[in-house]
Amino acid sequence: MEKPKKRFQMPHAYVIIFIMTILTAILANIVPAGTFDRVEDASGNSLVVAGSFHFVDKIGCSIFDMFKSIQLGFVDSAQIIFFIIFAYAFVYVLLKNGTFDALVGGILRKVGDRIELIIPVCMILFGLLGSTMGLFEETYGLIPVFISIAVVLGYDAVVGSSVIYLGVAIGFAAATINPFTIGVAQEVSGVALFSGLAYRIVCFAVFMGISIWYVWRYAHKIKANPAASVLYGETVETLEVASKEELAKKKMEPIHKISCLLFVLTIVLLLVGTIRWGWYIDEIATLFIIMTIVSGFLSRYNASQIAEIFIDASKEMMYGALLVGVSRSIAIIMENAMIIDTIVNWLAGILQNFQGMASAFGMLIVQNIINFFIPSGAGQALVTMPILAPVGELVGVSRQVSVLAYQFGDGFSNIFWPTSVFMMCGIMRVPINKWYKFVTPLFCLLFAASVLLLCIAVVIGY
């Protein structure tokens, strides 16, 4: 009798990241250590000095250092880890007091069978926030809520997470006036701040259109046939939300209306704080802490009950929050071994062999590769643009096109490279291989659109 063949089982996300940590440690012992000289500009940014690269004594990464990088990764990511927990705690209070159930019930009664309209509306909204204000991490706490709502409405966790994650990520990548990417890159490259806006608006419309169509098409397909879901047969933990029929009967009580106003006020304060007062992670996390307590008391929970809700919320997000720290170990190894500048210098050297459109395409490839090593948008601009903007001019590409290539290369690979995706899969509770099955065709479409739009930019003398 033949033994049944064993099916391949995807390793746990933490195992996959540990394997990548080992591979990175090996790379750190192969690639020579090197660095660029850096100077501080008027804004306090540390800029790379073009042409200043030099090798330094080899540092490498020992086995002990590799394991130590995991501890350092958690310490270095503490800001993001606790931000995720505090952001979700506020949302969790509104889930516990029934606000989101009542809100979804109201939406269901309003839109009826046109529920799919939620996809383009929400994706455009979050896309605009990412494109103009540079929001990204600030939306993490909303992802579990939208996943649960999507599942109740007959979709899957991928649709729910895509509405938030893809919406804001595509907007962030197709930035129009994002100060953290376009602002920094143009300033460093010596290009007039936020110039070339009209063409970037066209790019934003193209990329958002592709993404919305892709998610809409997938949602429509799995609504008609649940077996078509990439998650079919998988168990994905979601929040406890009532059934669709039960939600449709939920009425907005006074406490729910007050909670909705508080939620809107929180978002308004977040936007104003980010734009006008220079808030970032620490200040926004503080806002969520305050609103968690305020919403708890407004919901007539006592102090002990609010504390219990906070603990429950922390438990829910711990898998994803800890994944942030584990993932950070990869970057820690590369930074400590001082191999990132070596790789950037090598890639910049390759670009000098291309001309015109080929150079713009090469720059897009280079920026995509560098985003694996430097996931931070502003950090990538500060390292690469002082080098690649002058290189671009030498090979017939304007500095504005160089900024566009950076923008596309830095942004869209955030939905694909493991250094970003592992963390997001942890927050979404979606298996990594399933996310790649869903997102790979979309990434290829976005990359093709990036190439086309860059070629057009070169032709029109952008």
Tab-separated table of C-alpha atoms in Angstrom:
chain	number	residue	atom	x	y	z
A	1	MET	CA	0.000	0.000	0.000
A	2	GLU	CA	1.406	3.398	-1.031
A	3	LYS	CA	2.061	5.880	1.693
A	4	PRO	CA	0.253	9.188	1.149
A	5	LYS	CA	2.600	11.892	-0.029
A	6	LYS	CA	3.297	14.562	2.517
A	7	ARG	CA	2.147	17.998	1.442
A	8	PHE	CA	4.611	20.841	1.777
A	9	GLN	CA	3.755	22.901	4.818
A	10	MET	CA	4.846	26.515	4.949
A	11	PRO	CA	7.130	27.124	7.945
A	12	HIS	CA	6.005	29.487	10.672
A	13	ALA	CA	6.607	33.174	9.888
A	14	TYR	CA	9.174	33.387	12.691
A	15	VAL	CA	11.070	30.427	11.185
A	16	ILE	CA	11.136	32.082	7.745
A	17	ILE	CA	12.486	35.308	9.231
A	18	PHE	CA	15.135	33.405	11.198
A	19	ILE	CA	16.274	31.685	7.990
A	20	MET	CA	16.568	35.117	6.337
A	21	THR	CA	18.523	36.339	9.370
A	22	ILE	CA	20.994	33.497	8.874
A	23	LEU	CA	21.332	34.303	5.153
A	24	THR	CA	21.883	37.984	5.961
A	25	ALA	CA	24.593	37.076	8.471
A	26	ILE	CA	26.327	34.995	5.760
A	27	LEU	CA	26.053	37.960	3.355
A	28	ALA	CA	27.574	40.223	6.007
A	29	ASN	CA	30.639	37.992	6.048
A	30	ILE	CA	30.985	38.050	2.251
A	31	VAL	CA	30.325	41.690	1.280
A	32	PRO	CA	33.181	44.087	2.201
A	33	ALA	CA	32.400	46.745	4.786
A	34	GLY	CA	32.360	50.312	3.490
A	35	THR	CA	30.854	53.716	4.107
A	36	PHE	CA	30.197	57.124	2.600
A	37	ASP	CA	31.124	60.332	4.366
A	38	ARG	CA	28.067	62.187	5.606
A	39	VAL	CA	27.247	65.824	6.333
A	40	GLU	CA	24.321	67.437	8.090
A	41	ASP	CA	22.102	69.766	6.072
A	42	ALA	CA	20.143	72.790	7.332
A	43	SER	CA	17.219	70.556	8.304
A	44	GLY	CA	19.400	68.293	10.419
A	45	ASN	CA	19.326	65.412	7.913
A	46	SER	CA	22.455	63.294	7.541
A	47	LEU	CA	23.304	63.396	3.818
A	48	VAL	CA	25.673	61.128	1.930
A	49	VAL	CA	28.575	62.903	0.201
A	50	ALA	CA	28.700	61.693	-3.407
A	51	GLY	CA	32.038	60.183	-4.411
A	52	SER	CA	33.170	59.739	-0.808
A	53	PHE	CA	32.757	55.957	-0.563
A	54	HIS	CA	35.633	54.064	0.981
A	55	PHE	CA	36.184	50.609	2.379
A	56	VAL	CA	36.762	50.049	6.086
A	57	ASP	CA	38.099	47.114	8.097
A	58	LYS	CA	35.913	44.041	7.708
A	59	ILE	CA	33.374	43.665	10.508
A	60	GLY	CA	31.259	40.674	9.467
A	61	CYS	CA	28.753	38.954	11.745
A	62	SER	CA	29.535	36.157	14.193
A	63	ILE	CA	26.985	33.542	15.287
A	64	PHE	CA	26.678	35.319	18.624
A	65	ASP	CA	26.158	38.665	16.858
A	66	MET	CA	23.454	37.093	14.701
A	67	PHE	CA	21.442	36.051	17.767
A	68	LYS	CA	22.193	39.361	19.463
A	69	SER	CA	20.634	41.137	16.467
A	70	ILE	CA	17.254	39.685	17.448
A	71	GLN	CA	17.438	41.351	20.864
A	72	LEU	CA	18.661	44.596	19.267
A	73	GLY	CA	15.847	44.354	16.715
A	74	PHE	CA	13.237	44.330	19.463
A	75	VAL	CA	14.874	47.266	21.226
A	76	ASP	CA	15.212	49.234	17.997
A	77	SER	CA	11.578	48.534	17.026
A	78	ALA	CA	10.090	49.330	20.427
A	79	GLN	CA	8.603	52.579	19.142
A	80	ILE	CA	6.630	50.818	16.387
A	81	ILE	CA	5.755	47.780	18.525
A	82	PHE	CA	4.117	49.821	21.266
A	83	PHE	CA	2.524	52.190	18.768
A	84	ILE	CA	0.724	49.219	17.176
A	85	ILE	CA	-0.516	48.067	20.589
A	86	PHE	CA	-1.737	51.519	21.695
A	87	ALA	CA	-3.412	52.238	18.340
A	88	TYR	CA	-5.256	48.944	18.450
A	89	ALA	CA	-6.265	49.397	22.100
A	90	PHE	CA	-8.313	52.474	21.162
A	91	VAL	CA	-10.012	50.625	18.305
A	92	TYR	CA	-10.614	47.637	20.584
A	93	VAL	CA	-12.619	49.739	23.048
A	94	LEU	CA	-14.927	50.806	20.203
A	95	LEU	CA	-15.303	47.164	19.224
A	96	LYS	CA	-16.150	46.128	22.782
A	97	ASN	CA	-18.806	48.819	23.239
A	98	GLY	CA	-20.503	47.853	19.955
A	99	THR	CA	-19.711	51.028	17.991
A	100	PHE	CA	-18.221	49.284	14.978
A	101	ASP	CA	-21.042	46.732	14.861
A	102	ALA	CA	-23.608	49.535	14.856
A	103	LEU	CA	-21.640	51.523	12.266
A	104	VAL	CA	-21.349	48.553	9.903
A	105	GLY	CA	-25.030	47.831	10.415
A	106	GLY	CA	-25.855	51.367	9.337
A	107	ILE	CA	-23.644	51.039	6.258
A	108	LEU	CA	-25.276	47.732	5.323
A	109	ARG	CA	-28.733	49.284	5.493
A	110	LYS	CA	-27.590	52.228	3.351
A	111	VAL	CA	-25.698	50.470	0.573
A	112	GLY	CA	-27.546	47.151	0.482
A	113	ASP	CA	-26.263	45.028	-2.399
A	114	ARG	CA	-23.744	47.732	-3.402
A	115	ILE	CA	-21.446	46.759	-0.539
A	116	GLU	CA	-18.474	46.408	-2.945
A	117	LEU	CA	-18.430	50.215	-3.203
A	118	ILE	CA	-16.674	50.190	0.160
A	119	ILE	CA	-13.530	48.922	-1.602
A	120	PRO	CA	-12.889	51.862	-3.983
A	121	VAL	CA	-14.137	54.479	-1.530
A	122	CYS	CA	-11.875	53.325	1.332
A	123	MET	CA	-8.870	52.633	-0.898
A	124	ILE	CA	-9.063	56.110	-2.452
A	125	LEU	CA	-9.446	57.695	0.999
A	126	PHE	CA	-6.428	55.893	2.464
A	127	GLY	CA	-4.522	56.345	-0.781
A	128	LEU	CA	-4.965	60.111	-0.587
A	129	LEU	CA	-3.801	60.120	3.040
A	130	GLY	CA	-0.650	58.198	2.075
A	131	SER	CA	-0.017	60.271	-1.054
A	132	THR	CA	-0.377	63.696	0.536
A	133	MET	CA	0.360	63.365	4.242
A	134	GLY	CA	2.622	60.343	4.218
A	135	LEU	CA	0.429	58.239	6.484
A	136	PHE	CA	1.425	54.569	6.676
A	137	GLU	CA	2.192	53.154	10.112
A	138	GLU	CA	-0.618	55.276	11.561
A	139	THR	CA	-3.195	52.968	9.940
A	140	TYR	CA	-1.942	49.684	11.415
A	141	GLY	CA	-4.492	49.609	14.234
A	142	LEU	CA	-7.400	49.670	11.768
A	143	ILE	CA	-6.352	46.582	9.813
A	144	PRO	CA	-7.850	43.926	12.177
A	145	VAL	CA	-11.163	45.816	12.202
A	146	PHE	CA	-11.472	45.937	8.419
A	147	ILE	CA	-10.468	42.268	8.169
A	148	SER	CA	-13.291	41.252	10.496
A	149	ILE	CA	-15.800	43.444	8.671
A	150	ALA	CA	-14.733	42.018	5.285
A	151	VAL	CA	-15.133	38.430	6.518
A	152	VAL	CA	-18.632	39.188	7.809
A	153	LEU	CA	-19.566	40.713	4.453
A	154	GLY	CA	-18.592	37.536	2.610
A	155	TYR	CA	-15.020	38.360	1.604
A	156	ASP	CA	-11.772	37.226	3.227
A	157	ALA	CA	-8.968	38.666	5.358
A	158	VAL	CA	-6.961	39.594	2.255
A	159	VAL	CA	-9.729	41.906	1.009
A	160	GLY	CA	-10.138	43.509	4.438
A	161	SER	CA	-6.423	44.125	4.869
A	162	SER	CA	-5.971	45.291	1.264
A	163	VAL	CA	-8.498	48.082	1.694
A	164	ILE	CA	-6.213	49.599	4.339
A	165	TYR	CA	-2.727	48.264	3.614
A	166	LEU	CA	-2.762	48.404	-0.189
A	167	GLY	CA	-4.763	51.626	-0.174
A	168	VAL	CA	-2.267	53.533	1.959
A	169	ALA	CA	0.812	51.746	0.529
A	170	ILE	CA	-0.092	52.523	-3.093
A	171	GLY	CA	-0.891	56.116	-2.160
A	172	PHE	CA	2.408	56.399	-0.287
A	173	ALA	CA	4.295	55.014	-3.297
A	174	ALA	CA	2.396	57.141	-5.835
A	175	ALA	CA	3.077	60.214	-3.711
A	176	THR	CA	1.974	63.642	-4.857
A	177	ILE	CA	3.110	65.880	-1.988
A	178	ASN	CA	4.243	63.283	0.573
A	179	PRO	CA	6.773	65.246	2.681
A	180	PHE	CA	8.589	62.092	3.853
A	181	THR	CA	9.432	60.838	0.353
A	182	ILE	CA	8.912	63.467	-2.367
A	183	GLY	CA	9.768	66.341	-0.017
A	184	VAL	CA	13.023	64.799	1.223
A	185	ALA	CA	14.072	63.402	-2.189
A	186	GLN	CA	13.515	66.690	-4.043
A	187	GLU	CA	15.263	68.705	-1.356
A	188	VAL	CA	18.290	66.412	-1.377
A	189	SER	CA	18.377	66.303	-5.207
A	190	GLY	CA	18.257	70.077	-5.586
A	191	VAL	CA	14.833	70.037	-7.255
A	192	ALA	CA	12.196	72.694	-6.451
A	193	LEU	CA	10.007	71.404	-3.610
A	194	PHE	CA	6.855	69.605	-4.863
A	195	SER	CA	7.534	70.639	-8.468
A	196	GLY	CA	6.260	68.296	-11.213
A	197	LEU	CA	2.990	67.784	-9.309
A	198	ALA	CA	0.717	67.480	-12.355
A	199	TYR	CA	2.501	64.394	-13.703
A	200	ARG	CA	2.588	62.777	-10.249
A	201	ILE	CA	-1.192	63.234	-9.976
A	202	VAL	CA	-1.547	61.331	-13.262
A	203	CYS	CA	0.712	58.606	-11.845
A	204	PHE	CA	-1.377	58.438	-8.673
A	205	ALA	CA	-4.583	57.988	-10.705
A	206	VAL	CA	-3.001	55.206	-12.793
A	207	PHE	CA	-1.620	53.245	-9.827
A	208	MET	CA	-4.743	53.616	-7.699
A	209	GLY	CA	-6.894	52.581	-10.656
A	210	ILE	CA	-4.855	49.400	-11.183
A	211	SER	CA	-4.925	48.531	-7.463
A	212	ILE	CA	-8.643	49.158	-6.982
A	213	TRP	CA	-9.481	47.116	-10.081
A	214	TYR	CA	-7.289	44.256	-8.851
A	215	VAL	CA	-8.793	44.140	-5.330
A	216	TRP	CA	-12.351	44.656	-6.657
A	217	ARG	CA	-11.925	41.817	-9.162
A	218	TYR	CA	-10.550	39.478	-6.484
A	219	ALA	CA	-13.335	40.414	-4.036
A	220	HIS	CA	-16.028	39.834	-6.653
A	221	LYS	CA	-14.503	36.446	-7.548
A	222	ILE	CA	-14.370	35.085	-3.989
A	223	LYS	CA	-17.816	36.472	-3.146
A	224	ALA	CA	-19.190	34.324	-5.968
A	225	ASN	CA	-16.950	31.361	-5.151
A	226	PRO	CA	-15.331	31.268	-1.673
A	227	ALA	CA	-13.062	28.412	-2.833
A	228	ALA	CA	-11.287	30.942	-5.105
A	229	SER	CA	-9.865	32.727	-2.047
A	230	VAL	CA	-6.112	32.370	-1.548
A	231	LEU	CA	-6.994	31.662	2.091
A	232	TYR	CA	-9.456	28.873	1.315
A	233	GLY	CA	-8.913	26.107	3.861
A	234	GLU	CA	-6.802	28.372	6.098
A	235	THR	CA	-7.836	29.432	9.583
A	236	VAL	CA	-7.262	33.157	10.053
A	237	GLU	CA	-8.036	34.663	13.440
A	238	THR	CA	-10.419	37.626	13.254
A	239	LEU	CA	-12.164	39.781	15.797
A	240	GLU	CA	-15.528	38.704	17.112
A	241	VAL	CA	-18.086	40.487	14.949
A	242	ALA	CA	-21.771	39.645	14.612
A	243	SER	CA	-23.137	37.991	11.465
A	244	LYS	CA	-24.184	40.080	8.474
A	245	GLU	CA	-27.859	39.613	9.296
A	246	GLU	CA	-27.318	40.562	12.947
A	247	LEU	CA	-25.257	43.610	11.976
A	248	ALA	CA	-28.020	44.860	9.663
A	249	LYS	CA	-30.345	45.000	12.695
A	250	LYS	CA	-27.909	46.937	14.896
A	251	LYS	CA	-29.128	50.430	15.728
A	252	MET	CA	-26.928	53.420	16.607
A	253	GLU	CA	-27.373	54.083	20.325
A	254	PRO	CA	-26.250	57.406	21.876
A	255	ILE	CA	-22.990	55.848	23.108
A	256	HIS	CA	-22.236	54.622	19.577
A	257	LYS	CA	-22.805	58.084	18.101
A	258	ILE	CA	-20.557	59.651	20.746
A	259	SER	CA	-17.887	57.007	20.069
A	260	CYS	CA	-18.067	57.684	16.312
A	261	LEU	CA	-17.564	61.397	16.962
A	262	LEU	CA	-14.625	60.569	19.221
A	263	PHE	CA	-13.128	58.373	16.494
A	264	VAL	CA	-13.488	61.177	13.927
A	265	LEU	CA	-11.979	63.657	16.406
A	266	THR	CA	-9.025	61.306	16.918
A	267	ILE	CA	-8.392	61.068	13.171
A	268	VAL	CA	-8.664	64.868	12.808
A	269	LEU	CA	-6.201	65.417	15.671
A	270	LEU	CA	-3.885	62.822	14.132
A	271	LEU	CA	-3.913	64.631	10.772
A	272	VAL	CA	-3.552	68.113	12.275
A	273	GLY	CA	-0.810	66.908	14.612
A	274	THR	CA	1.067	65.288	11.733
A	275	ILE	CA	0.749	68.251	9.361
A	276	ARG	CA	0.863	71.291	11.640
A	277	TRP	CA	2.601	70.211	14.835
A	278	GLY	CA	5.188	67.780	13.465
A	279	TRP	CA	3.811	64.741	15.282
A	280	TYR	CA	5.193	61.297	14.596
A	281	ILE	CA	4.958	57.878	16.242
A	282	ASP	CA	5.441	58.922	19.899
A	283	GLU	CA	2.926	61.774	19.782
A	284	ILE	CA	0.329	59.759	17.855
A	285	ALA	CA	0.736	56.836	20.273
A	286	THR	CA	0.155	59.294	23.123
A	287	LEU	CA	-3.052	60.431	21.425
A	288	PHE	CA	-4.262	56.824	21.215
A	289	ILE	CA	-3.456	56.213	24.891
A	290	ILE	CA	-5.532	59.244	25.896
A	291	MET	CA	-8.430	58.319	23.604
A	292	THR	CA	-8.420	54.724	24.850
A	293	ILE	CA	-8.995	55.965	28.405
A	294	VAL	CA	-11.532	58.618	27.365
A	295	SER	CA	-13.551	56.201	25.204
A	296	GLY	CA	-13.422	53.626	28.002
A	297	PHE	CA	-14.945	55.977	30.554
A	298	LEU	CA	-17.513	57.267	28.027
A	299	SER	CA	-18.505	53.627	27.510
A	300	ARG	CA	-19.110	53.402	31.267
A	301	TYR	CA	-16.256	51.005	31.896
A	302	ASN	CA	-14.471	51.428	35.214
A	303	ALA	CA	-10.694	51.736	35.486
A	304	SER	CA	-10.182	48.000	36.060
A	305	GLN	CA	-12.331	47.107	33.045
A	306	ILE	CA	-10.373	49.515	30.842
A	307	ALA	CA	-7.154	47.877	32.050
A	308	GLU	CA	-8.540	44.434	31.154
A	309	ILE	CA	-9.587	45.666	27.705
A	310	PHE	CA	-6.078	47.014	27.158
A	311	ILE	CA	-4.569	43.638	28.125
A	312	ASP	CA	-6.955	41.796	25.770
A	313	ALA	CA	-6.085	44.194	22.941
A	314	SER	CA	-2.374	43.664	23.581
A	315	LYS	CA	-2.845	39.893	23.397
A	316	GLU	CA	-4.631	40.241	20.050
A	317	MET	CA	-1.790	42.272	18.519
A	318	MET	CA	1.176	40.531	20.148
A	319	TYR	CA	1.803	38.143	17.239
A	320	GLY	CA	2.165	41.006	14.770
A	321	ALA	CA	3.905	43.364	17.171
A	322	LEU	CA	6.613	40.825	18.023
A	323	LEU	CA	7.082	40.056	14.335
A	324	VAL	CA	8.158	43.669	13.883
A	325	GLY	CA	11.052	43.148	16.292
A	326	VAL	CA	12.109	39.821	14.782
A	327	SER	CA	12.081	41.299	11.251
A	328	ARG	CA	14.223	44.231	12.326
A	329	SER	CA	17.117	41.858	13.116
A	330	ILE	CA	17.843	41.582	9.363
A	331	ALA	CA	18.444	45.326	9.033
A	332	ILE	CA	20.453	45.398	12.282
A	333	ILE	CA	22.949	42.846	10.901
A	334	MET	CA	23.443	44.813	7.665
A	335	GLU	CA	23.865	48.112	9.501
A	336	ASN	CA	26.317	46.765	12.069
A	337	ALA	CA	28.361	44.967	9.395
A	338	MET	CA	28.421	48.221	7.359
A	339	ILE	CA	27.542	46.531	4.062
A	340	ILE	CA	24.599	48.729	3.004
A	341	ASP	CA	26.751	51.590	1.657
A	342	THR	CA	28.926	49.063	-0.184
A	343	ILE	CA	25.860	47.660	-1.955
A	344	VAL	CA	24.519	51.148	-2.771
A	345	ASN	CA	27.904	52.206	-4.207
A	346	TRP	CA	28.124	49.035	-6.310
A	347	LEU	CA	24.611	49.508	-7.718
A	348	ALA	CA	25.290	53.184	-8.507
A	349	GLY	CA	28.400	52.137	-10.413
A	350	ILE	CA	26.380	49.738	-12.574
A	351	LEU	CA	23.964	52.558	-13.526
A	352	GLN	CA	26.718	54.532	-15.212
A	353	ASN	CA	26.776	51.927	-18.000
A	354	PHE	CA	23.267	52.889	-19.190
A	355	GLN	CA	21.849	55.885	-21.073
A	356	GLY	CA	18.446	57.630	-21.362
A	357	MET	CA	15.417	55.344	-20.921
A	358	ALA	CA	17.639	52.383	-20.118
A	359	SER	CA	19.196	54.413	-17.306
A	360	ALA	CA	15.753	55.370	-15.928
A	361	PHE	CA	14.767	51.689	-16.004
A	362	GLY	CA	18.048	50.740	-14.328
A	363	MET	CA	17.475	53.376	-11.656
A	364	LEU	CA	14.035	51.886	-10.947
A	365	ILE	CA	15.592	48.415	-10.551
A	366	VAL	CA	18.333	49.793	-8.295
A	367	GLN	CA	15.874	51.639	-6.043
A	368	ASN	CA	13.727	48.498	-5.756
A	369	ILE	CA	16.783	46.492	-4.680
A	370	ILE	CA	17.962	49.149	-2.225
A	371	ASN	CA	14.512	49.213	-0.609
A	372	PHE	CA	15.182	45.666	0.577
A	373	PHE	CA	18.169	46.953	2.545
A	374	ILE	CA	16.717	50.365	3.543
A	375	PRO	CA	12.928	50.021	4.076
A	376	SER	CA	12.590	53.617	5.329
A	377	GLY	CA	11.395	56.003	2.598
A	378	ALA	CA	13.151	59.077	3.965
A	379	GLY	CA	16.234	57.014	4.879
A	380	GLN	CA	16.489	55.664	1.342
A	381	ALA	CA	16.202	59.178	-0.115
A	382	LEU	CA	18.953	60.514	2.145
A	383	VAL	CA	21.325	57.690	1.204
A	384	THR	CA	20.613	57.284	-2.506
A	385	MET	CA	19.565	60.639	-3.972
A	386	PRO	CA	22.849	62.537	-3.330
A	387	ILE	CA	24.528	59.785	-5.390
A	388	LEU	CA	21.932	58.801	-7.998
A	389	ALA	CA	20.639	62.287	-8.899
A	390	PRO	CA	24.072	63.402	-10.255
A	391	VAL	CA	24.621	59.956	-11.826
A	392	GLY	CA	21.269	60.325	-13.573
A	393	GLU	CA	22.282	63.659	-15.097
A	394	LEU	CA	25.520	62.141	-16.395
A	395	VAL	CA	23.587	59.459	-18.296
A	396	GLY	CA	20.839	61.722	-19.663
A	397	VAL	CA	18.141	61.497	-16.986
A	398	SER	CA	16.814	64.643	-15.297
A	399	ARG	CA	16.880	64.948	-11.522
A	400	GLN	CA	13.069	65.056	-11.552
A	401	VAL	CA	12.973	61.647	-13.277
A	402	SER	CA	15.552	60.347	-10.782
A	403	VAL	CA	13.214	61.391	-7.968
A	404	LEU	CA	10.320	59.627	-9.725
A	405	ALA	CA	12.388	56.429	-10.088
A	406	TYR	CA	13.259	56.623	-6.372
A	407	GLN	CA	9.594	57.192	-5.497
A	408	PHE	CA	8.370	54.150	-7.451
A	409	GLY	CA	11.276	51.931	-6.400
A	410	ASP	CA	10.994	52.800	-2.735
A	411	GLY	CA	7.222	52.628	-2.518
A	412	PHE	CA	5.719	49.711	-4.415
A	413	SER	CA	8.245	47.139	-3.232
A	414	ASN	CA	6.935	47.742	0.306
A	415	ILE	CA	4.070	45.383	-0.560
A	416	PHE	CA	6.519	42.749	-1.807
A	417	TRP	CA	9.926	42.750	-0.086
A	418	PRO	CA	10.103	40.486	3.009
A	419	THR	CA	11.606	43.266	5.140
A	420	SER	CA	8.214	45.019	4.990
A	421	VAL	CA	5.811	42.175	4.197
A	422	PHE	CA	6.740	39.925	7.132
A	423	MET	CA	5.704	42.614	9.594
A	424	MET	CA	2.441	43.342	7.756
A	425	CYS	CA	1.537	39.652	7.488
A	426	GLY	CA	1.962	39.469	11.244
A	427	ILE	CA	-0.486	42.327	11.764
A	428	MET	CA	-2.916	40.883	9.196
A	429	ARG	CA	-2.474	37.311	10.528
A	430	VAL	CA	-2.253	36.192	6.892
A	431	PRO	CA	0.253	33.409	6.027
A	432	ILE	CA	3.202	34.859	4.131
A	433	ASN	CA	2.928	32.460	1.190
A	434	LYS	CA	-0.781	33.285	0.785
A	435	TRP	CA	-0.073	37.013	0.689
A	436	TYR	CA	2.541	36.484	-2.009
A	437	LYS	CA	0.103	34.388	-4.018
A	438	PHE	CA	-2.337	37.293	-3.932
A	439	VAL	CA	-0.015	40.257	-4.323
A	440	THR	CA	2.623	39.043	-6.825
A	441	PRO	CA	0.485	39.614	-9.969
A	442	LEU	CA	-0.453	43.079	-8.665
A	443	PHE	CA	3.185	43.939	-7.982
A	444	CYS	CA	4.101	42.891	-11.533
A	445	LEU	CA	1.326	45.121	-12.940
A	446	LEU	CA	2.503	48.062	-10.828
A	447	PHE	CA	6.113	47.498	-11.864
A	448	ALA	CA	5.122	47.441	-15.554
A	449	ALA	CA	3.159	50.671	-15.058
A	450	SER	CA	6.197	52.198	-13.304
A	451	VAL	CA	8.412	51.397	-16.303
A	452	LEU	CA	5.865	52.848	-18.755
A	453	LEU	CA	5.359	56.046	-16.755
A	454	LEU	CA	9.132	56.517	-16.348
A	455	CYS	CA	9.646	56.115	-20.114
A	456	ILE	CA	6.917	58.684	-20.781
A	457	ALA	CA	8.577	61.039	-18.271
A	458	VAL	CA	11.897	60.749	-20.143
A	459	VAL	CA	10.216	61.325	-23.528
A	460	ILE	CA	8.306	64.456	-22.415
A	461	GLY	CA	11.386	65.885	-20.685
A	462	TYR	CA	9.881	65.710	-17.208
